[in-house]
Coordinates of C-alpha atoms in Angstrom, one line a residue:
X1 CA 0.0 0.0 0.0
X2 CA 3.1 2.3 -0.1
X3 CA 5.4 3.3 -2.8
X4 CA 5.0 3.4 -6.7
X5 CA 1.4 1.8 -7.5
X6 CA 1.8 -1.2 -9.5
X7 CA 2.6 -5.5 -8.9
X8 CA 6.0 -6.4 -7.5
X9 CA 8.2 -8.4 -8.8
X10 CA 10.6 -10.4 -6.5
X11 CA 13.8 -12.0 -8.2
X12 CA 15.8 -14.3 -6.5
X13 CA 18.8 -15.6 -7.9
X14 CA 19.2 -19.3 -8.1
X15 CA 22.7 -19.5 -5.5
X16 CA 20.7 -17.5 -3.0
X17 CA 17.6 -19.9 -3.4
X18 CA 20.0 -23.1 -3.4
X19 CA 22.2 -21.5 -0.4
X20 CA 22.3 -23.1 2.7
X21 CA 21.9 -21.4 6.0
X22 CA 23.3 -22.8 9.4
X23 CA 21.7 -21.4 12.2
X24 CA 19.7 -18.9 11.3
X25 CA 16.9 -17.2 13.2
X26 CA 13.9 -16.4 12.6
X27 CA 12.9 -13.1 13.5
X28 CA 9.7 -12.6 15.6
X29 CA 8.2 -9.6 13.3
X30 CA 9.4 -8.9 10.0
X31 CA 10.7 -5.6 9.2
X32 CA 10.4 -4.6 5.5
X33 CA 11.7 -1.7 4.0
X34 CA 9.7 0.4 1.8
X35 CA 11.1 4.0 0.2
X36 CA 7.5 5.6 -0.7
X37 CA 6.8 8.4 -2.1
X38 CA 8.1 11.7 -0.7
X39 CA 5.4 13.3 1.8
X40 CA 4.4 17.1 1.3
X41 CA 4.4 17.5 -2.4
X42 CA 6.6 18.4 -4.7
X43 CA 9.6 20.9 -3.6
X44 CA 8.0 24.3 -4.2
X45 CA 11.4 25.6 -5.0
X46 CA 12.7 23.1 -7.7
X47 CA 9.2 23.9 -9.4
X48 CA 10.3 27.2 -9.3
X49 CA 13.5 26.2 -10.9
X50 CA 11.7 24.1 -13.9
X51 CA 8.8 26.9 -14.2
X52 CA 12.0 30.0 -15.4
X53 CA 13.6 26.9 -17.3
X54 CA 10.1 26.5 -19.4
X55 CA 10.2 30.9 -19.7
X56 CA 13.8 30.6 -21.1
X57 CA 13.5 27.9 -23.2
X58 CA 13.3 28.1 -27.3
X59 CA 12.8 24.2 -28.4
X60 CA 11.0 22.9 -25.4
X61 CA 9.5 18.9 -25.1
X62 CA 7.3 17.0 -22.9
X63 CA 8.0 13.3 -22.9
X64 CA 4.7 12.1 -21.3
X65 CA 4.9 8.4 -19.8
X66 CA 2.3 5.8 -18.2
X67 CA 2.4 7.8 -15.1
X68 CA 0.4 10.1 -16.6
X69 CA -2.5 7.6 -17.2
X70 CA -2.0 5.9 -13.4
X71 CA -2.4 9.5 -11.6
X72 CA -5.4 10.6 -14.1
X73 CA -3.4 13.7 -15.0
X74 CA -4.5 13.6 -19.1
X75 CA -6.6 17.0 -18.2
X76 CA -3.6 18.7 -17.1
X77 CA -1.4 17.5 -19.0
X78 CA -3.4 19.0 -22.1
X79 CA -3.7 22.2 -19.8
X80 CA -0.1 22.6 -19.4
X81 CA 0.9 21.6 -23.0
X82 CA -1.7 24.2 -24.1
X83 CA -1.3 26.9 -22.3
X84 CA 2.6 26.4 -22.8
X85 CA 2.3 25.5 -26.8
X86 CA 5.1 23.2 -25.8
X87 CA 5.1 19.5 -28.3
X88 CA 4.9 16.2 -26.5
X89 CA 6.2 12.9 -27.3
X90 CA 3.9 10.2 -25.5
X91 CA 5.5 6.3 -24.5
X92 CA 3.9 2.9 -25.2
X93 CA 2.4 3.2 -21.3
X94 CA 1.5 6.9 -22.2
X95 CA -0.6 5.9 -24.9
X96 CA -4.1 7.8 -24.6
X97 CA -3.4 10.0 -21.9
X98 CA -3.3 13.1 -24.7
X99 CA -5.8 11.8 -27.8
X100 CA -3.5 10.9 -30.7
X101 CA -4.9 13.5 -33.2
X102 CA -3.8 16.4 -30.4
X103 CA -2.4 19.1 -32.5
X104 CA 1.0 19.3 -30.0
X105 CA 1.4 15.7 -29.7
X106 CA 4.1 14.1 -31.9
X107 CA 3.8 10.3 -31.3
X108 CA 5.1 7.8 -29.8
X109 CA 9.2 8.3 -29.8
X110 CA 12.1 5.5 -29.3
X111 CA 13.2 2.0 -31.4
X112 CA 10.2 1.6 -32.5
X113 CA 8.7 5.0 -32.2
X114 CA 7.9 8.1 -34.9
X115 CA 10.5 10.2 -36.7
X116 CA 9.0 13.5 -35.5
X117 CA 9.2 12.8 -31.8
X118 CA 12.7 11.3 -32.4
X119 CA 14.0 14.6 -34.2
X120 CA 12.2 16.2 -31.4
X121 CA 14.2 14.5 -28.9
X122 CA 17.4 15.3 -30.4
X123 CA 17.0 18.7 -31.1
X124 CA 14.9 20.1 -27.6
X125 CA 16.6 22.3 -25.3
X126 CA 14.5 21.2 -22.4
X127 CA 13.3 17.8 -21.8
X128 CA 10.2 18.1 -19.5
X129 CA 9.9 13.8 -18.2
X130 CA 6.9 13.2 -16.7
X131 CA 5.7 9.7 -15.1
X132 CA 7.8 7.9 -17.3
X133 CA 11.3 5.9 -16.3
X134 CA 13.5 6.8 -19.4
X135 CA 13.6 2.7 -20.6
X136 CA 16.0 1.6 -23.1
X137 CA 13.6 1.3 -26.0
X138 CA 13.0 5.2 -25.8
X139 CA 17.3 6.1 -24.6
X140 CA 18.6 3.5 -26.7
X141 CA 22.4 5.1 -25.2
X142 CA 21.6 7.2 -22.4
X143 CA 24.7 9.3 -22.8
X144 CA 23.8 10.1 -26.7
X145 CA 20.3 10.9 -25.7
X146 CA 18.6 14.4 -25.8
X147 CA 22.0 15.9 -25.8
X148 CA 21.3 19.2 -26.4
X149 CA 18.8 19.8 -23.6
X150 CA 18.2 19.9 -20.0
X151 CA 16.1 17.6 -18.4
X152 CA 13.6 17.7 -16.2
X153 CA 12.5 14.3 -14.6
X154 CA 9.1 14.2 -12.6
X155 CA 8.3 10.6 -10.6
X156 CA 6.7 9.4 -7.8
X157 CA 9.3 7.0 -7.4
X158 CA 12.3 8.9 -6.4
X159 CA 14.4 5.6 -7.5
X160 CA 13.5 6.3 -10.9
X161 CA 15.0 10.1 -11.0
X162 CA 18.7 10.2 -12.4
X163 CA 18.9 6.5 -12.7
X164 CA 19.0 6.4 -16.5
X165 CA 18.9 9.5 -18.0
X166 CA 21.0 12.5 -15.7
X167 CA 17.9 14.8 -14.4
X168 CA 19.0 18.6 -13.9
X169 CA 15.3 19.3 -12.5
X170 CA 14.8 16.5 -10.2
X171 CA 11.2 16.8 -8.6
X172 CA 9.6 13.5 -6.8
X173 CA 5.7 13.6 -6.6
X174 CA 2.3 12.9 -8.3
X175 CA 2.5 14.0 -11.5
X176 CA -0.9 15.4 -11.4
X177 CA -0.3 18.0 -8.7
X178 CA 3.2 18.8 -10.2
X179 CA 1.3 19.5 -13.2
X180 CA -1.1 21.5 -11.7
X181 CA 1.5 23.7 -10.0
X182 CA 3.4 24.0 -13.1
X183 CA 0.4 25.7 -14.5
X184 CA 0.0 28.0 -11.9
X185 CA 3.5 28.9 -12.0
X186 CA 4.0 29.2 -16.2
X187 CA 2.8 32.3 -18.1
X188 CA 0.7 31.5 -21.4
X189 CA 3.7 31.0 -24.2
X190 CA 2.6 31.2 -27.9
X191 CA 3.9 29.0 -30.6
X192 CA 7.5 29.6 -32.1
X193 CA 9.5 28.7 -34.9
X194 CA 9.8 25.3 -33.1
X195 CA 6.2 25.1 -32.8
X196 CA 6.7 25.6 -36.5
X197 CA 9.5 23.3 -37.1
X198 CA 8.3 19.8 -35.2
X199 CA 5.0 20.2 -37.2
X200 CA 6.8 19.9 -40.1
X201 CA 8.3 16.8 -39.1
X202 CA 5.2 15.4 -38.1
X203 CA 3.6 16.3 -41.3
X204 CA 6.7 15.0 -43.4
X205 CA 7.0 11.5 -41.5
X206 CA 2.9 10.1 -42.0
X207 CA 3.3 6.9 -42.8
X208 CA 1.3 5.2 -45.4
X209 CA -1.2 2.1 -44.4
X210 CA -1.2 0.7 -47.8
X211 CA -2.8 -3.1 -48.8
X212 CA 0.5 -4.1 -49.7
X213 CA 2.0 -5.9 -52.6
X214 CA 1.7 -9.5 -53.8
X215 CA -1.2 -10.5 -52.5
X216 CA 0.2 -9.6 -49.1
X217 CA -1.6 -7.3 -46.8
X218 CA -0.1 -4.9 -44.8
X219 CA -0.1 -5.1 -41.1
X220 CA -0.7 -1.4 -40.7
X221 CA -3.9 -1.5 -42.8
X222 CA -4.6 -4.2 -41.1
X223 CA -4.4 -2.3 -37.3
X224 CA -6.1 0.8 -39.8
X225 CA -9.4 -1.4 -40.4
X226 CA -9.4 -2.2 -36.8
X227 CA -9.1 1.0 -34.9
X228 CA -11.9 2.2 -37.9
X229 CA -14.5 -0.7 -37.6
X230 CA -14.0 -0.2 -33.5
X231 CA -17.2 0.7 -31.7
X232 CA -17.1 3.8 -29.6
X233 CA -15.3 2.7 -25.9
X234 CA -13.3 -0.6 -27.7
X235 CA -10.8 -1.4 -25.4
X236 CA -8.2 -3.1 -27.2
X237 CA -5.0 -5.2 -25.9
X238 CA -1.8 -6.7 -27.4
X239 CA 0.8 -9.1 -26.9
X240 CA 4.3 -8.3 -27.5
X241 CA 6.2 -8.4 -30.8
X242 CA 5.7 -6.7 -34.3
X243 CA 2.3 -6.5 -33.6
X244 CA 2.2 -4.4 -30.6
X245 CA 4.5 -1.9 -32.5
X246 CA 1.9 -1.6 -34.8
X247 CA -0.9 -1.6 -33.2
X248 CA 0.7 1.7 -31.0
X249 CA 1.3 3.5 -34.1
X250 CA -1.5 2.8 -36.3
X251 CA -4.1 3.0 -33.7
X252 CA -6.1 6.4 -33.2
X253 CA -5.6 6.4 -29.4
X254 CA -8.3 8.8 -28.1
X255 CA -8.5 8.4 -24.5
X256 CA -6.6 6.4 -20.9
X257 CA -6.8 3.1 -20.2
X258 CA -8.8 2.2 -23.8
X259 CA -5.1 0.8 -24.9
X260 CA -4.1 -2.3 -22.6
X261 CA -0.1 -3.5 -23.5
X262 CA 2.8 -4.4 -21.3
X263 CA 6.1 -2.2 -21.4
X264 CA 8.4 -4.6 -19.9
X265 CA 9.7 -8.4 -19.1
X266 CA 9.0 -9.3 -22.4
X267 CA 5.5 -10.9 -21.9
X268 CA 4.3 -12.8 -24.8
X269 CA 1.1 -14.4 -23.7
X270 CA 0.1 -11.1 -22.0
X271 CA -2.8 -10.4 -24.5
X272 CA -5.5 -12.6 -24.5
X273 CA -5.5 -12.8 -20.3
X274 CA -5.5 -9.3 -20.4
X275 CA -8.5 -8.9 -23.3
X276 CA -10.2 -11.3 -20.4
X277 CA -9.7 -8.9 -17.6
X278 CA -11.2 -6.2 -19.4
X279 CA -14.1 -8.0 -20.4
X280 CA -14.9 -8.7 -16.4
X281 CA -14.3 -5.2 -15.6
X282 CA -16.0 -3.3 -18.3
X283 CA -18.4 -5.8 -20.0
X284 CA -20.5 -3.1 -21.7
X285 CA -17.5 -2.5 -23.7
X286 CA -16.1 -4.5 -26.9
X287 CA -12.9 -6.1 -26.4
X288 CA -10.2 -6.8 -29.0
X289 CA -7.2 -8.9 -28.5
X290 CA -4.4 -8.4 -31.0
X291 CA -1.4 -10.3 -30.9
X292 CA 0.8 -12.9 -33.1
X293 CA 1.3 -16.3 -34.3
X294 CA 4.1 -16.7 -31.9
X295 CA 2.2 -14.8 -28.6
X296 CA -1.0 -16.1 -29.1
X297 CA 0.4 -19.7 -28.7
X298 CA 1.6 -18.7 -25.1
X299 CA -1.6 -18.7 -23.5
X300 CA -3.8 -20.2 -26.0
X301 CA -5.2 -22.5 -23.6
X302 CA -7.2 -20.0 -21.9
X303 CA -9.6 -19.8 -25.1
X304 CA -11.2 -22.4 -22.6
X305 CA -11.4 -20.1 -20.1
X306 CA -13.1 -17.5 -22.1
X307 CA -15.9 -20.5 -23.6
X308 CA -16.5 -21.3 -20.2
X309 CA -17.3 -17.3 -19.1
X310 CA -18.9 -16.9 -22.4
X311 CA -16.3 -13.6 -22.9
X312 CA -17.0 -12.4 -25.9
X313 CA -12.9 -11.2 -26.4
X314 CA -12.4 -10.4 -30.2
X315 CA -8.9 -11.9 -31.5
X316 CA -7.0 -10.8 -34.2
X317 CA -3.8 -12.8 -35.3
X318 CA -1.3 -11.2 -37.5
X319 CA 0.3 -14.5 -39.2
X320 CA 3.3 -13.7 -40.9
X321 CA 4.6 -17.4 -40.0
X322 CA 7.8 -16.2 -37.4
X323 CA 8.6 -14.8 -34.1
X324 CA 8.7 -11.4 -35.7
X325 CA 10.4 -9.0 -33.2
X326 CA 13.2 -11.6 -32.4
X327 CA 13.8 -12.1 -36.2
X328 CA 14.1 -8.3 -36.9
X329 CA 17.0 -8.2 -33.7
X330 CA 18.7 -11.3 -35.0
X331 CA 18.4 -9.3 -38.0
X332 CA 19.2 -5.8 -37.2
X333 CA 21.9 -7.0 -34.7
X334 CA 23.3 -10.4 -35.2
X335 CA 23.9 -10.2 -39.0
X336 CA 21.1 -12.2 -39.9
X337 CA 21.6 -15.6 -37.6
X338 CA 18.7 -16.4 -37.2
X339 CA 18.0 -18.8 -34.5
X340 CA 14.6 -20.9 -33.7
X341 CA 12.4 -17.6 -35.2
X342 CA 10.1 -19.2 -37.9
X343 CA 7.3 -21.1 -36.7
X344 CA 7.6 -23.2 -40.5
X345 CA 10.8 -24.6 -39.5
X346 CA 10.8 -28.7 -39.8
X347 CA 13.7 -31.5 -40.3
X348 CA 13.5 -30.9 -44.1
X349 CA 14.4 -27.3 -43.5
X350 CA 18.3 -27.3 -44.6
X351 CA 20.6 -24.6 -43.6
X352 CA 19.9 -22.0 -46.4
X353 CA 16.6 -22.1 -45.9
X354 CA 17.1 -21.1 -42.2
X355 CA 19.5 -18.3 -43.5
X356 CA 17.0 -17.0 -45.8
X357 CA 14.1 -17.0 -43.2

């Protein structure tokens, strides 16, 4: 009940599960302890601090994470993008908290992530972080990233500030009452030539949902004919792979919480369970599950589950007949070995054919 909301995860290394103990005792209470979040608010005087940074800055960006969407800031965060004119760049786990069409928002940034956040990114003098933990996928090298700005890094977790990414304008609290004092303590800014500038990117770098060629169809039409046939308060949930890149790209995300995906750990299999969930908890609302041929075989069995409940989850499987997201590393990264990726693979299979996967 303390801390950074969420489920825990406790790893224990095998040599300390295997270790043997010789008289040990066992204590009589145990005695946990927990680093919460910091009592009293945000520091009033770094908020200052960030509030002249945002008045002085010429190519300022928001980078907008899940903790936007877990403290029910969205309102203010469109508040104090508006007011400010400042761009944002919104994570996977961000996803919704600022509707996708917003005229300041630039996308999702990162590996996978659009070209007009990226650019964004690069070029910002100030880097305004809110609720989100700076992971790999959106650094890729921490020292290379942002490096012409400041940053400013706002968590409720006060682990998270400075691990990854330095943090010039460290602040630890809600990110909904950080926002709210950020807008009492920020004059109305207009647009600039950055203003100017990003929206060029983002009109330059629209990518194109064609049918694709030879008879193939394409998987963002695909995620296209989706997020258009969805009936108003669709919640829709992925997997993890090609398709979940997709999916948060191509869909039209319009509000929190309507976008179910998992940011870490790797979880294939996380799809269909969680289409389930959100059937339970909102079953007025139509459900989609999309995922892979690879994820979907994770946690097939619980098809069962959903016949027995009668939970009418809608699945959609993009087939393309591989572990796609592993492929593309062993691709991008391993000069093309690829290793135990296509889901065709048999004993006739020789070795060119696994080269040429």
């Amino acid at each position: 009940g303390t801390g950074r909301p969420g489920p825990v995860l406790i790893d224990l290394p095998v040599d300390v599960m295997t270790a043997k103990l010789e008289n040990y005792v066992y204590p009589d209470e145990p005695s946990l302890s927990v680093r919460g979040p910091a009592t009293g608010g945000p520091d009033p005087s770094m908020l200052d601090r960030l509030a002249e940074a945002v008045a002085g800055a010429e190519r300022p960006l928001v980078l907008a994470g899940g903790g936007i969407i877990i403290s029910g800031a969205g309102a203010e965060l469109a508040a104090f993008l508006e007011k400010t004119s400042i761009p944002a760049a919104v994570t996977m786990m961000g996803l919704g908290c600022l509707p996708s069409r917003h005229p300041l928002n630039l996308g999702m940034p990162g590996m996978h992530g659009e070209a007009a956040a990226n650019y964004a990114i690069t070029e910002c003098d100030l880097l305004i972080g809110l609720g989100t933990r700076f992971d790999d996928r959106v650094t890729s090298v921490p020292s290379l990233f942002a490096p012409r700005a400041k940053v400013a890094h706002i968590d409720i977790d006060p682990s998270e500030l400075g691990k990854i990414v330095r943090a010039d304008f460290p602040i630890t609290g809600d990110v909904r009452a950080v926002l709210a004092a950020l807008i009492e303590r920020t004059a109305p800014r207009g647009p600039n030539a950055w203003n100017e500038r990003v929206a060029g990117w983002r009109k330059e770098h629209v990518p194109d949902p064609g049918r694709g060629t030879d008879g193939r169809i394409d998987p963002t039409y695909v995620i296209g004919a989706i997020d258009e046939a969805a009936l108003p308060g669709t919640i829709i949930t992925t997997d993890v792979g090609q398709h979940q890149m997709w999916a948060a790209l191509g869909l039209d995300h319009r509000r929190p919480r309507a976008f179910i995906t998992s940011g870490g750990m790797g979880t294939m299999g996380f799809g269909l369970p969680a289409a389930m969930g959100a059937c339970l908890g909102r079953p007025d609302s139509p459900v989609v599950c999309i995922t892979g041929d690879g994820s979907i075989q994770m946690n097939i069995q619980e098809l069962a589950t959903c016949a027995v409940h009668r939970l009418p989850v809608k699945i959609v499987v993009l087939n393309n007949s591989c572990l796609g997201l592993v492929r593309q590393w062993q691709e991008l990264f391993w000069d093309g070995n690829y290793s135990k990726t296509c889901l065709k693979e048999n004993t006739a299979c020789g070795e060119a054919c696994r080269k040429a996967e």
